[in-house]
Short mmCIF file of N, CA, C and O in Angstrom, two decimals:
data_model
loop_
_atom_site.label_atom_id
_atom_site.label_comp_id
_atom_site.label_asym_id
_atom_site.label_seq_id
_atom_site.Cartn_x
_atom_site.Cartn_y
_atom_site.Cartn_z
N GLN A 198 204.70 164.35 -158.46
CA GLN A 198 204.66 162.63 -158.75
C GLN A 198 203.71 161.99 -159.13
O GLN A 198 203.32 161.72 -158.31
N VAL A 199 204.20 161.15 -159.87
CA VAL A 199 203.23 160.74 -160.18
C VAL A 199 203.97 159.03 -159.73
O VAL A 199 204.85 158.84 -159.60
N GLN A 200 202.73 158.13 -159.60
CA GLN A 200 203.10 157.19 -158.39
C GLN A 200 201.85 156.07 -159.40
O GLN A 200 200.59 156.69 -160.01
N LEU A 201 202.61 155.32 -159.38
CA LEU A 201 201.96 153.97 -160.25
C LEU A 201 202.14 152.67 -158.76
O LEU A 201 203.23 152.42 -158.86
N VAL A 202 200.94 151.96 -158.55
CA VAL A 202 200.70 151.13 -157.55
C VAL A 202 199.96 149.97 -158.50
O VAL A 202 198.80 150.14 -158.58
N GLU A 203 200.42 148.98 -158.31
CA GLU A 203 199.83 147.61 -158.97
C GLU A 203 199.28 146.64 -158.20
O GLU A 203 199.71 146.50 -157.09
N SER A 204 198.67 145.91 -158.48
CA SER A 204 197.57 145.21 -157.30
C SER A 204 197.36 143.98 -158.17
O SER A 204 197.02 144.02 -159.44
N GLY A 205 197.05 142.49 -157.43
CA GLY A 205 196.15 141.65 -158.66
C GLY A 205 196.59 140.51 -158.66
O GLY A 205 196.09 139.45 -159.24
N GLY A 206 198.06 140.38 -158.76
CA GLY A 206 199.01 139.68 -159.35
C GLY A 206 198.64 138.28 -157.92
O GLY A 206 198.21 138.62 -157.25
N GLY A 207 199.05 137.08 -158.35
CA GLY A 207 199.21 135.66 -157.41
C GLY A 207 199.43 134.69 -158.45
O GLY A 207 200.02 134.56 -159.83
N LEU A 208 198.77 133.51 -157.61
CA LEU A 208 198.73 132.20 -158.28
C LEU A 208 197.93 131.42 -158.74
O LEU A 208 196.64 131.63 -158.18
N VAL A 209 197.90 131.04 -160.39
CA VAL A 209 196.22 130.99 -161.01
C VAL A 209 197.45 129.15 -161.71
O VAL A 209 198.24 128.94 -161.82
N GLN A 210 195.91 128.33 -161.62
CA GLN A 210 196.32 127.51 -162.58
C GLN A 210 196.23 127.69 -164.18
O GLN A 210 195.66 128.70 -164.51
N ALA A 211 197.25 126.94 -165.13
CA ALA A 211 196.87 127.13 -166.51
C ALA A 211 195.39 127.32 -167.20
O ALA A 211 194.90 126.29 -166.11
N GLY A 212 195.09 127.92 -167.76
CA GLY A 212 193.91 128.59 -168.24
C GLY A 212 192.52 129.03 -167.47
O GLY A 212 191.72 129.29 -167.38
N GLY A 213 193.49 129.65 -165.98
CA GLY A 213 192.69 130.30 -165.09
C GLY A 213 193.04 131.56 -165.86
O GLY A 213 193.67 132.44 -166.41
N SER A 214 192.37 133.47 -165.11
CA SER A 214 192.52 133.95 -165.17
C SER A 214 192.89 134.97 -163.78
O SER A 214 192.86 134.76 -162.95
N LEU A 215 193.19 135.60 -164.32
CA LEU A 215 193.41 136.92 -163.24
C LEU A 215 193.52 138.50 -164.17
O LEU A 215 193.19 138.99 -164.76
N ARG A 216 193.36 139.17 -163.12
CA ARG A 216 192.76 141.05 -163.49
C ARG A 216 194.05 141.37 -162.47
O ARG A 216 193.61 141.82 -161.28
N LEU A 217 194.65 142.41 -163.28
CA LEU A 217 195.68 143.28 -162.63
C LEU A 217 195.29 144.67 -162.63
O LEU A 217 194.93 145.10 -163.46
N SER A 218 195.39 145.45 -162.10
CA SER A 218 195.28 146.98 -161.29
C SER A 218 196.25 147.83 -161.36
O SER A 218 197.10 147.52 -160.34
N CYS A 219 196.35 148.62 -161.55
CA CYS A 219 197.32 149.94 -161.79
C CYS A 219 196.74 150.88 -161.62
O CYS A 219 196.03 151.89 -162.55
N ALA A 220 196.93 151.76 -159.67
CA ALA A 220 196.46 152.63 -159.42
C ALA A 220 197.13 153.77 -159.98
O ALA A 220 198.96 154.11 -159.34
N ALA A 221 197.05 154.83 -160.63
CA ALA A 221 197.42 156.02 -161.33
C ALA A 221 197.69 157.16 -159.88
O ALA A 221 196.60 157.64 -160.01
N SER A 222 198.18 158.05 -159.82
CA SER A 222 197.68 159.34 -159.49
C SER A 222 199.51 160.38 -159.47
O SER A 222 200.20 160.09 -159.98
N GLY A 223 199.11 161.90 -159.20
CA GLY A 223 200.24 162.71 -159.57
C GLY A 223 199.97 163.72 -160.49
O GLY A 223 200.55 164.42 -160.46
N ARG A 224 198.65 163.50 -161.50
CA ARG A 224 199.14 163.98 -162.41
C ARG A 224 197.99 163.58 -163.18
O ARG A 224 197.09 162.82 -162.72
N THR A 225 197.32 164.87 -164.07
CA THR A 225 196.24 164.52 -165.19
C THR A 225 196.71 163.54 -165.87
O THR A 225 197.32 163.22 -167.11
N PHE A 226 196.36 162.10 -166.33
CA PHE A 226 197.00 161.17 -167.33
C PHE A 226 195.81 161.22 -168.57
O PHE A 226 196.25 160.26 -169.70
N ARG A 227 195.57 162.50 -168.99
CA ARG A 227 194.70 162.25 -170.42
C ARG A 227 195.49 162.65 -171.26
O ARG A 227 195.26 161.94 -172.28
N ASN A 228 196.46 162.49 -171.03
CA ASN A 228 198.00 163.04 -172.40
C ASN A 228 198.96 161.88 -172.50
O ASN A 228 200.17 162.12 -172.75
N TYR A 229 198.52 160.67 -171.62
CA TYR A 229 199.44 159.96 -171.29
C TYR A 229 199.49 158.51 -171.83
O TYR A 229 197.96 158.07 -172.04
N VAL A 230 200.53 157.92 -172.27
CA VAL A 230 200.27 156.31 -172.49
C VAL A 230 200.24 155.77 -171.53
O VAL A 230 201.39 155.70 -170.96
N MET A 231 199.50 154.41 -171.26
CA MET A 231 199.91 153.49 -170.26
C MET A 231 200.24 152.27 -170.42
O MET A 231 199.55 151.81 -171.10
N GLY A 232 201.11 151.88 -169.91
CA GLY A 232 201.72 150.43 -170.45
C GLY A 232 201.71 149.54 -169.26
O GLY A 232 201.60 149.38 -168.26
N TRP A 233 201.78 148.07 -169.15
CA TRP A 233 201.95 146.78 -169.14
C TRP A 233 202.89 146.59 -169.56
O TRP A 233 202.94 146.09 -170.84
N PHE A 234 204.05 146.00 -168.80
CA PHE A 234 205.27 145.51 -169.16
C PHE A 234 205.55 144.11 -168.39
O PHE A 234 204.74 143.80 -167.36
N ARG A 235 206.12 142.73 -168.61
CA ARG A 235 206.78 142.08 -167.79
C ARG A 235 207.86 141.43 -167.95
O ARG A 235 208.21 142.00 -168.79
N GLN A 236 208.65 141.00 -166.74
CA GLN A 236 210.03 140.27 -166.47
C GLN A 236 209.78 139.12 -166.09
O GLN A 236 209.67 139.06 -164.49
N ALA A 237 210.67 137.70 -166.78
CA ALA A 237 210.43 136.67 -166.15
C ALA A 237 211.95 136.66 -165.68
O ALA A 237 212.90 137.25 -166.01
N PRO A 238 212.12 135.36 -164.85
CA PRO A 238 213.89 135.50 -164.18
C PRO A 238 214.53 134.99 -165.40
O PRO A 238 214.27 134.89 -166.61
N ARG A 239 215.99 135.69 -165.62
CA ARG A 239 216.88 136.08 -166.32
C ARG A 239 216.44 136.17 -167.68
O ARG A 239 217.11 135.36 -168.92
N LYS A 240 215.38 136.82 -167.80
CA LYS A 240 214.84 137.63 -169.21
C LYS A 240 214.61 139.03 -169.32
O LYS A 240 214.72 139.31 -168.66
N GLU A 241 214.65 139.60 -170.59
CA GLU A 241 214.34 141.08 -170.34
C GLU A 241 212.90 141.74 -170.43
O GLU A 241 211.86 140.58 -170.25
N ARG A 242 212.86 142.93 -169.63
CA ARG A 242 211.61 143.31 -169.71
C ARG A 242 210.98 143.10 -170.82
O ARG A 242 211.32 143.64 -171.92
N GLU A 243 209.69 142.53 -170.97
CA GLU A 243 208.85 142.67 -172.42
C GLU A 243 207.56 143.73 -172.34
O GLU A 243 206.90 143.35 -171.35
N PHE A 244 207.30 144.16 -173.66
CA PHE A 244 206.12 144.97 -173.97
C PHE A 244 205.00 143.66 -173.53
O PHE A 244 204.75 142.86 -174.18
N VAL A 245 203.63 144.56 -173.08
CA VAL A 245 202.46 143.20 -172.84
C VAL A 245 201.57 143.98 -173.60
O VAL A 245 200.68 143.61 -174.87
N ALA A 246 201.01 145.31 -173.31
CA ALA A 246 199.51 145.69 -174.12
C ALA A 246 200.30 147.24 -173.43
O ALA A 246 200.85 148.07 -172.56
N ASN A 247 199.49 148.04 -174.63
CA ASN A 247 199.33 149.61 -173.79
C ASN A 247 198.46 150.19 -173.94
O ASN A 247 197.42 150.07 -175.05
N ILE A 248 197.69 151.41 -173.42
CA ILE A 248 196.33 152.15 -173.87
C ILE A 248 197.06 153.63 -174.16
O ILE A 248 197.91 154.32 -172.92
N TYR A 249 196.37 154.14 -174.89
CA TYR A 249 196.04 155.69 -174.96
C TYR A 249 195.10 156.66 -174.35
O TYR A 249 194.30 155.94 -174.29
N TRP A 250 195.40 156.69 -173.27
CA TRP A 250 194.48 157.22 -172.49
C TRP A 250 193.42 157.64 -172.91
O TRP A 250 192.09 157.30 -172.66
N SER A 251 193.57 159.21 -173.98
CA SER A 251 192.42 159.79 -174.27
C SER A 251 191.76 159.27 -175.07
O SER A 251 190.70 159.22 -174.99
N SER A 252 192.61 158.21 -176.22
CA SER A 252 191.71 158.23 -177.12
C SER A 252 191.09 156.85 -176.69
O SER A 252 190.43 156.26 -177.10
N GLY A 253 191.87 155.76 -175.88
CA GLY A 253 191.33 154.35 -175.46
C GLY A 253 191.92 153.67 -176.60
O GLY A 253 191.38 152.56 -176.20
N SER A 254 192.78 154.27 -177.56
CA SER A 254 193.52 152.72 -178.28
C SER A 254 194.38 152.06 -177.44
O SER A 254 195.30 152.18 -176.80
N THR A 255 194.33 150.93 -178.16
CA THR A 255 194.76 149.87 -177.63
C THR A 255 195.78 149.08 -178.50
O THR A 255 195.40 149.07 -179.39
N TYR A 256 197.02 148.35 -178.22
CA TYR A 256 197.69 147.46 -178.13
C TYR A 256 198.31 146.57 -177.30
O TYR A 256 198.53 146.39 -176.53
N TYR A 257 198.52 145.32 -178.37
CA TYR A 257 199.37 143.99 -177.74
C TYR A 257 200.28 143.75 -178.10
O TYR A 257 200.41 143.72 -179.68
N ALA A 258 201.32 142.88 -177.13
CA ALA A 258 202.10 141.58 -177.79
C ALA A 258 201.10 140.42 -178.51
O ALA A 258 200.35 139.95 -177.74
N ASN A 259 201.68 139.81 -179.70
CA ASN A 259 201.13 139.00 -180.32
C ASN A 259 201.33 138.16 -179.55
O ASN A 259 200.08 136.70 -179.81
N SER A 260 201.94 137.54 -178.08
CA SER A 260 202.09 136.54 -177.58
C SER A 260 200.59 136.63 -176.48
O SER A 260 200.65 135.45 -175.87
N VAL A 261 199.99 137.96 -176.25
CA VAL A 261 198.78 138.11 -175.41
C VAL A 261 197.68 138.10 -175.87
O VAL A 261 196.35 138.41 -175.57
N LYS A 262 198.21 138.57 -177.43
CA LYS A 262 196.60 139.13 -178.62
C LYS A 262 195.29 138.25 -178.47
O LYS A 262 196.16 136.92 -178.34
N GLY A 263 194.22 138.53 -178.04
CA GLY A 263 193.16 137.75 -177.97
C GLY A 263 192.96 137.27 -176.68
O GLY A 263 191.76 136.38 -176.02
N ARG A 264 193.65 137.24 -175.58
CA ARG A 264 193.82 136.67 -174.04
C ARG A 264 193.82 137.64 -173.12
O ARG A 264 193.08 137.43 -172.14
N PHE A 265 194.50 138.68 -173.63
CA PHE A 265 194.42 140.00 -172.79
C PHE A 265 193.96 141.03 -173.24
O PHE A 265 193.64 141.17 -174.57
N THR A 266 193.35 141.69 -171.85
CA THR A 266 192.54 142.90 -172.65
C THR A 266 192.79 144.34 -171.58
O THR A 266 192.92 144.05 -170.57
N ILE A 267 193.33 145.13 -172.46
CA ILE A 267 194.07 146.50 -171.25
C ILE A 267 193.08 147.44 -171.24
O ILE A 267 192.23 147.39 -172.02
N SER A 268 192.62 148.44 -170.09
CA SER A 268 191.17 149.16 -170.15
C SER A 268 191.73 150.26 -168.83
O SER A 268 192.49 149.99 -168.29
N ARG A 269 191.42 151.30 -169.52
CA ARG A 269 191.23 152.47 -168.17
C ARG A 269 189.71 152.47 -167.59
O ARG A 269 188.92 152.91 -168.38
N ASP A 270 190.03 153.36 -166.59
CA ASP A 270 188.44 153.70 -165.45
C ASP A 270 188.97 155.48 -164.96
O ASP A 270 189.98 155.17 -164.84
N ASN A 271 188.59 156.01 -166.22
CA ASN A 271 188.37 157.40 -166.14
C ASN A 271 188.21 158.09 -164.27
O ASN A 271 189.07 158.80 -163.59
N ALA A 272 187.03 157.83 -163.94
CA ALA A 272 186.73 157.77 -162.48
C ALA A 272 187.90 157.54 -161.85
O ALA A 272 187.92 158.45 -160.53
N LYS A 273 188.48 156.09 -161.65
CA LYS A 273 188.84 155.57 -160.61
C LYS A 273 190.58 156.20 -161.14
O LYS A 273 191.01 155.71 -160.16
N ASN A 274 190.95 156.39 -162.05
CA ASN A 274 192.41 156.36 -162.40
C ASN A 274 193.37 155.59 -162.19
O ASN A 274 194.36 155.66 -161.94
N THR A 275 192.61 154.31 -163.37
CA THR A 275 193.50 152.67 -162.79
C THR A 275 193.35 152.38 -164.02
O THR A 275 192.36 152.62 -164.94
N VAL A 276 194.29 151.87 -164.34
CA VAL A 276 194.49 150.94 -165.78
C VAL A 276 194.50 149.25 -165.14
O VAL A 276 195.17 149.15 -164.71
N ASP A 277 193.86 148.40 -166.12
CA ASP A 277 193.53 146.99 -165.50
C ASP A 277 194.42 146.25 -166.85
O ASP A 277 194.25 146.88 -167.86
N LEU A 278 194.34 145.14 -166.45
CA LEU A 278 195.12 144.33 -166.99
C LEU A 278 194.20 142.82 -167.25
O LEU A 278 194.45 142.28 -166.02
N GLN A 279 193.31 142.85 -167.73
CA GLN A 279 192.15 141.59 -167.90
C GLN A 279 193.16 140.25 -168.05
O GLN A 279 193.33 140.37 -169.36
N MET A 280 193.77 139.22 -167.52
CA MET A 280 194.35 137.91 -168.68
C MET A 280 193.73 137.02 -168.16
O MET A 280 193.19 136.94 -167.24
N ASN A 281 193.62 136.08 -169.82
CA ASN A 281 192.68 135.00 -169.45
C ASN A 281 193.33 134.17 -169.86
O ASN A 281 194.21 134.06 -171.11
N THR A 282 192.89 132.97 -170.00
CA THR A 282 193.58 131.74 -170.56
C THR A 282 195.22 131.65 -170.59
O THR A 282 195.83 131.66 -171.34
N LEU A 283 194.91 131.79 -169.05
CA LEU A 283 196.95 132.10 -169.09
C LEU A 283 197.56 130.57 -169.10
O LEU A 283 196.82 129.71 -168.93
N LYS A 284 198.91 131.17 -169.59
CA LYS A 284 199.61 130.12 -169.34
C LYS A 284 201.29 130.53 -168.64
O LYS A 284 201.18 131.05 -168.50
N PRO A 285 201.29 128.87 -168.42
CA PRO A 285 203.19 128.71 -167.79
C PRO A 285 203.95 130.20 -168.30
O PRO A 285 204.87 130.67 -167.16
N GLU A 286 204.04 130.37 -169.00
CA GLU A 286 205.17 130.96 -170.11
C GLU A 286 204.46 132.49 -169.54
O GLU A 286 205.51 133.51 -169.94
N ASP A 287 203.21 132.67 -169.35
CA ASP A 287 203.10 134.30 -168.74
C ASP A 287 203.88 134.34 -167.46
O ASP A 287 203.32 135.85 -166.33
N THR A 288 204.21 133.67 -166.72
CA THR A 288 204.84 133.66 -165.35
C THR A 288 206.01 134.91 -165.04
O THR A 288 206.91 134.61 -166.33
N ALA A 289 205.38 135.42 -164.44
CA ALA A 289 206.42 137.23 -164.69
C ALA A 289 206.15 138.06 -163.76
O ALA A 289 205.07 138.02 -162.62
N VAL A 290 206.73 138.61 -163.22
CA VAL A 290 206.68 140.44 -162.43
C VAL A 290 206.26 140.78 -163.36
O VAL A 290 206.77 141.56 -164.06
N TYR A 291 204.92 141.15 -163.04
CA TYR A 291 204.11 142.59 -164.10
C TYR A 291 204.15 144.01 -163.61
O TYR A 291 204.16 144.75 -162.63
N TYR A 292 204.83 144.81 -164.58
CA TYR A 292 205.15 146.12 -164.04
C TYR A 292 204.12 147.12 -164.74
O TYR A 292 204.05 146.87 -166.41
N CYS A 293 203.76 148.21 -164.20
CA CYS A 293 203.02 149.17 -165.08
C CYS A 293 203.85 150.30 -165.00
O CYS A 293 204.59 150.58 -164.58
N ALA A 294 203.48 151.06 -166.49
CA ALA A 294 204.24 151.85 -166.57
C ALA A 294 203.83 153.51 -167.15
O ALA A 294 202.55 153.06 -167.87
N ALA A 295 204.19 154.51 -167.04
CA ALA A 295 202.87 155.57 -167.79
C ALA A 295 204.19 156.11 -168.79
O ALA A 295 205.86 156.73 -168.07
N ASP A 296 204.03 157.46 -169.56
CA ASP A 296 204.85 158.19 -170.19
C ASP A 296 203.77 159.81 -170.57
O ASP A 296 202.72 159.21 -171.17
N PRO A 297 204.00 160.33 -170.42
CA PRO A 297 203.51 161.61 -171.51
C PRO A 297 203.81 161.63 -173.06
O PRO A 297 205.01 161.17 -173.48
N ILE A 298 202.37 161.47 -173.87
CA ILE A 298 202.29 161.44 -175.45
C ILE A 298 203.61 162.71 -175.54
O ILE A 298 203.04 163.97 -175.79
N LEU A 299 204.76 162.27 -176.30
CA LEU A 299 205.59 163.68 -176.76
C LEU A 299 205.11 163.78 -178.33
O LEU A 299 204.78 162.92 -178.97
N PRO A 300 205.43 164.85 -178.51
CA PRO A 300 205.38 164.99 -180.64
C PRO A 300 206.52 164.06 -180.92
O PRO A 300 207.19 163.88 -180.67
N GLY A 301 205.97 163.97 -182.01
CA GLY A 301 207.21 162.75 -183.17
C GLY A 301 206.89 161.40 -182.67
O GLY A 301 205.80 161.29 -182.57
N SER A 302 207.62 161.00 -183.32
CA SER A 302 207.47 158.73 -183.18
C SER A 302 208.06 158.12 -181.90
O SER A 302 209.27 158.62 -181.94
N VAL A 303 207.64 157.79 -181.19
CA VAL A 303 208.51 157.21 -180.27
C VAL A 303 207.61 156.18 -180.18
O VAL A 303 206.38 155.76 -180.42
N ASN A 304 208.24 154.82 -179.78
CA ASN A 304 208.14 153.66 -179.69
C ASN A 304 207.97 153.36 -178.35
O ASN A 304 208.04 152.91 -177.85
N TYR A 305 206.28 152.95 -178.34
CA TYR A 305 206.12 152.70 -177.20
C TYR A 305 205.60 151.34 -176.81
O TYR A 305 205.33 150.55 -175.30
N TYR A 306 206.35 150.75 -177.67
CA TYR A 306 206.60 149.03 -177.48
C TYR A 306 207.92 148.79 -176.14
O TYR A 306 208.50 147.93 -175.57
N TYR A 307 209.06 149.84 -176.48
CA TYR A 307 210.18 149.74 -175.48
C TYR A 307 209.92 150.67 -174.34
O TYR A 307 209.40 151.50 -173.87
N ALA A 308 209.97 149.49 -173.23
CA ALA A 308 210.40 149.86 -171.71
C ALA A 308 211.12 151.07 -171.48
O ALA A 308 210.89 152.05 -170.75
N SER A 309 212.21 151.13 -172.58
CA SER A 309 213.19 152.87 -172.27
C SER A 309 212.35 153.59 -172.95
O SER A 309 212.83 154.97 -172.12
N ASN A 310 211.23 154.07 -173.12
CA ASN A 310 210.85 155.07 -173.28
C ASN A 310 209.61 155.41 -172.68
O ASN A 310 208.54 156.21 -172.65
N TYR A 311 209.35 154.71 -171.35
CA TYR A 311 208.56 154.75 -170.29
C TYR A 311 209.05 155.83 -169.00
O TYR A 311 209.92 155.31 -168.79
N ASP A 312 208.27 156.39 -168.46
CA ASP A 312 209.54 157.89 -167.49
C ASP A 312 208.68 156.97 -166.16
O ASP A 312 209.59 157.08 -165.55
N TYR A 313 207.66 156.63 -166.14
CA TYR A 313 207.18 156.28 -164.74
C TYR A 313 207.00 154.52 -164.43
O TYR A 313 206.40 153.98 -165.65
N TRP A 314 207.45 154.05 -163.32
CA TRP A 314 206.96 152.39 -163.55
C TRP A 314 206.64 152.21 -162.01
O TRP A 314 206.82 153.02 -161.03
N GLY A 315 205.81 151.08 -161.93
CA GLY A 315 205.52 150.71 -160.41
C GLY A 315 206.19 149.83 -160.16
O GLY A 315 207.42 149.50 -160.59
N GLN A 316 206.29 148.95 -158.98
CA GLN A 316 206.76 148.50 -158.05
C GLN A 316 206.81 147.15 -158.76
O GLN A 316 207.89 146.30 -158.77
N GLY A 317 206.12 146.58 -159.47
CA GLY A 317 205.27 145.13 -159.91
C GLY A 317 204.76 144.41 -158.91
O GLY A 317 204.55 144.78 -158.10
N THR A 318 203.90 143.58 -159.72
CA THR A 318 203.22 142.45 -159.34
C THR A 318 203.87 141.06 -159.68
O THR A 318 203.43 141.05 -161.22
N GLN A 319 203.67 140.00 -158.82
CA GLN A 319 204.04 138.65 -159.46
C GLN A 319 203.02 138.11 -159.51
O GLN A 319 201.71 138.39 -159.05
N VAL A 320 203.31 137.05 -160.89
CA VAL A 320 201.92 136.52 -161.76
C VAL A 320 202.57 135.53 -162.00
O VAL A 320 203.51 135.33 -162.28
N THR A 321 202.19 134.16 -161.01
CA THR A 321 202.83 132.73 -161.06
C THR A 321 201.57 132.05 -161.86
O THR A 321 200.65 131.71 -161.10
N VAL A 322 201.85 130.98 -163.02
CA VAL A 322 201.13 130.60 -163.66
C VAL A 322 201.48 128.84 -163.43
O VAL A 322 202.71 128.42 -164.28
N SER A 323 200.89 127.96 -163.15
CA SER A 323 201.04 126.68 -162.86
C SER A 323 200.92 125.88 -163.61
O SER A 323 199.26 126.15 -164.36
N SER A 324 201.57 124.98 -164.06
CA SER A 324 200.94 123.46 -165.27
C SER A 324 200.07 122.46 -165.19
O SER A 324 200.07 122.63 -163.55
#
């Protein structure tokens, strides 16, 4: 069974940095897409970034482009999210997600297209 465990959240001042890590286990993730999503209070869960494990291709939400970097470590089976120049509006619970890449057109910007989720880690950015 796929298991995703996030770590690295915390409290940081605006302009600071945090690095989130997602430890993935239970499968070989070569043919998976791995995503980071976030959910602020009273808001919908939203796409942050994703990475195609095999190719390393990455995609970002416009709101984090240039500030966040997603990467994967094949040896450790982890997917990290480096977050720089954090803003108060980045405050949310951050979730790691995974899905096997299926044939056809699947929009991996949507949370509903991911089968597996971690428990989330809180990121709070103070102004």
